[in-house]
Amino acid sequence: MYSSQELNVIIQIYQSGGFAGDNESLLGRTDTSRLAPAEQERVQKLARAIEKSATEAPMGADMITYRIQIQPDDGPERTVVVEDDMNPNNPALRSLHELTQLLASGT
């Protein structure tokens, strides 16, 4: 689980699956050591929320899969996989989409 004591983290988000196939593409990447403290806290809070709320979802042939790699500078790398179950109330997906938007904006 994500530790509140982790100061710097590299986060990478990959997407695969869907109708286009299984090719994996990088959606975003950030190194929190390069962020302002408020942005760093927001990114880490979203990553914790994704890890906490990710659950085993049914696999579907055309489902989009997100793979989130979390590499803290003070511990082992963790990987979280989130299946897009098309549920707008899925907390892992909500946090994932918000984090992806932050990374796309240059955070």
Coordinates of C-alpha atoms in Angstrom, one line a residue:
M1 CA 0.0 0.0 0.0
Y2 CA 1.1 3.6 -0.6
S3 CA 2.9 5.0 2.4
S4 CA 2.2 8.5 3.5
Q5 CA 5.9 8.8 4.3
E6 CA 6.9 8.4 0.6
L7 CA 8.3 11.8 -0.4
N8 CA 9.1 11.3 -4.1
V9 CA 7.4 8.9 -6.4
I10 CA 7.5 8.2 -10.2
I11 CA 4.1 7.4 -11.5
Q12 CA 3.5 6.0 -15.0
I13 CA 0.0 5.2 -16.5
Y14 CA -0.4 2.8 -19.4
Q15 CA -3.5 1.9 -21.3
S16 CA -4.2 -1.2 -23.4
G17 CA -7.2 -3.2 -24.8
G18 CA -10.4 -1.9 -26.2
F19 CA -11.6 -2.4 -29.8
A20 CA -8.2 -1.3 -31.1
G21 CA -6.4 -4.3 -29.6
D22 CA -3.9 -5.0 -26.9
N23 CA -1.2 -2.5 -27.8
E24 CA -0.1 -0.7 -24.7
S25 CA 0.5 3.1 -24.8
L26 CA 1.8 5.5 -22.2
L27 CA -0.8 7.9 -21.1
G28 CA 1.3 9.9 -18.7
R29 CA 4.3 10.0 -16.4
T30 CA 5.4 12.2 -13.6
D31 CA 8.2 12.4 -11.0
T32 CA 6.7 14.1 -7.9
S33 CA 10.1 15.4 -6.9
R34 CA 9.8 17.9 -9.7
L35 CA 6.3 19.2 -8.6
A36 CA 5.3 22.0 -6.3
P37 CA 4.3 20.7 -2.9
A38 CA 0.5 21.1 -3.5
E39 CA 0.7 19.3 -6.8
Q40 CA 2.9 16.6 -5.3
E41 CA 0.3 16.0 -2.5
R42 CA -2.6 15.9 -5.0
V43 CA -0.8 13.4 -7.3
Q44 CA 0.1 11.2 -4.3
K45 CA -3.4 11.4 -2.9
L46 CA -4.9 10.2 -6.2
A47 CA -2.4 7.4 -6.5
R48 CA -3.3 6.2 -3.0
A49 CA -7.0 6.4 -3.9
I50 CA -6.4 4.2 -7.0
E51 CA -4.4 1.6 -5.0
K52 CA -7.0 1.6 -2.2
S53 CA -10.1 1.2 -4.4
A54 CA -8.8 -1.0 -7.2
T55 CA -10.6 -4.3 -7.2
E56 CA -10.6 -7.5 -9.2
A57 CA -12.9 -6.7 -12.1
P58 CA -14.2 -9.2 -14.7
M59 CA -12.0 -9.4 -17.8
G60 CA -13.7 -8.6 -21.1
A61 CA -12.3 -9.0 -24.5
D62 CA -12.9 -5.3 -25.4
M63 CA -12.4 -3.8 -22.0
I64 CA -9.8 -1.1 -21.6
T65 CA -7.1 -1.8 -19.0
Y66 CA -5.0 0.7 -17.2
R67 CA -1.7 -0.3 -15.6
I68 CA -0.3 2.2 -13.1
Q69 CA 3.3 1.8 -12.0
I70 CA 4.3 3.5 -8.8
Q71 CA 8.0 3.7 -8.0
P72 CA 8.7 5.3 -4.7
D73 CA 12.3 6.4 -4.1
D74 CA 12.2 4.6 -0.7
G75 CA 10.7 1.3 -1.5
P76 CA 9.8 -1.3 -4.1
E77 CA 7.8 -0.6 -7.3
R78 CA 4.2 -1.4 -7.2
T79 CA 1.8 -2.0 -10.1
V80 CA -2.0 -1.6 -10.0
V81 CA -4.2 -2.8 -12.8
V82 CA -7.6 -1.2 -13.2
E83 CA -10.2 -2.5 -15.7
D84 CA -12.6 0.1 -17.2
D85 CA -15.9 -1.4 -16.2
M86 CA -17.8 1.6 -17.6
N87 CA -19.2 2.4 -14.1
P88 CA -19.0 6.2 -13.6
N89 CA -19.2 5.5 -9.8
N90 CA -16.1 3.3 -9.7
P91 CA -13.8 5.2 -7.4
A92 CA -10.6 3.7 -8.9
L93 CA -11.6 4.9 -12.4
R94 CA -12.6 8.4 -11.1
S95 CA -9.2 8.8 -9.4
L96 CA -7.4 7.4 -12.4
H97 CA -9.1 9.7 -14.9
E98 CA -8.4 12.7 -12.6
L99 CA -4.7 11.7 -12.3
T100 CA -4.4 11.2 -16.0
Q101 CA -5.8 14.7 -16.7
L102 CA -3.3 16.2 -14.2
L103 CA -0.5 14.4 -16.0
A104 CA -1.7 15.5 -19.4
S105 CA -1.8 19.1 -18.2
G106 CA 1.9 18.9 -17.5
T107 CA 1.9 18.1 -13.8

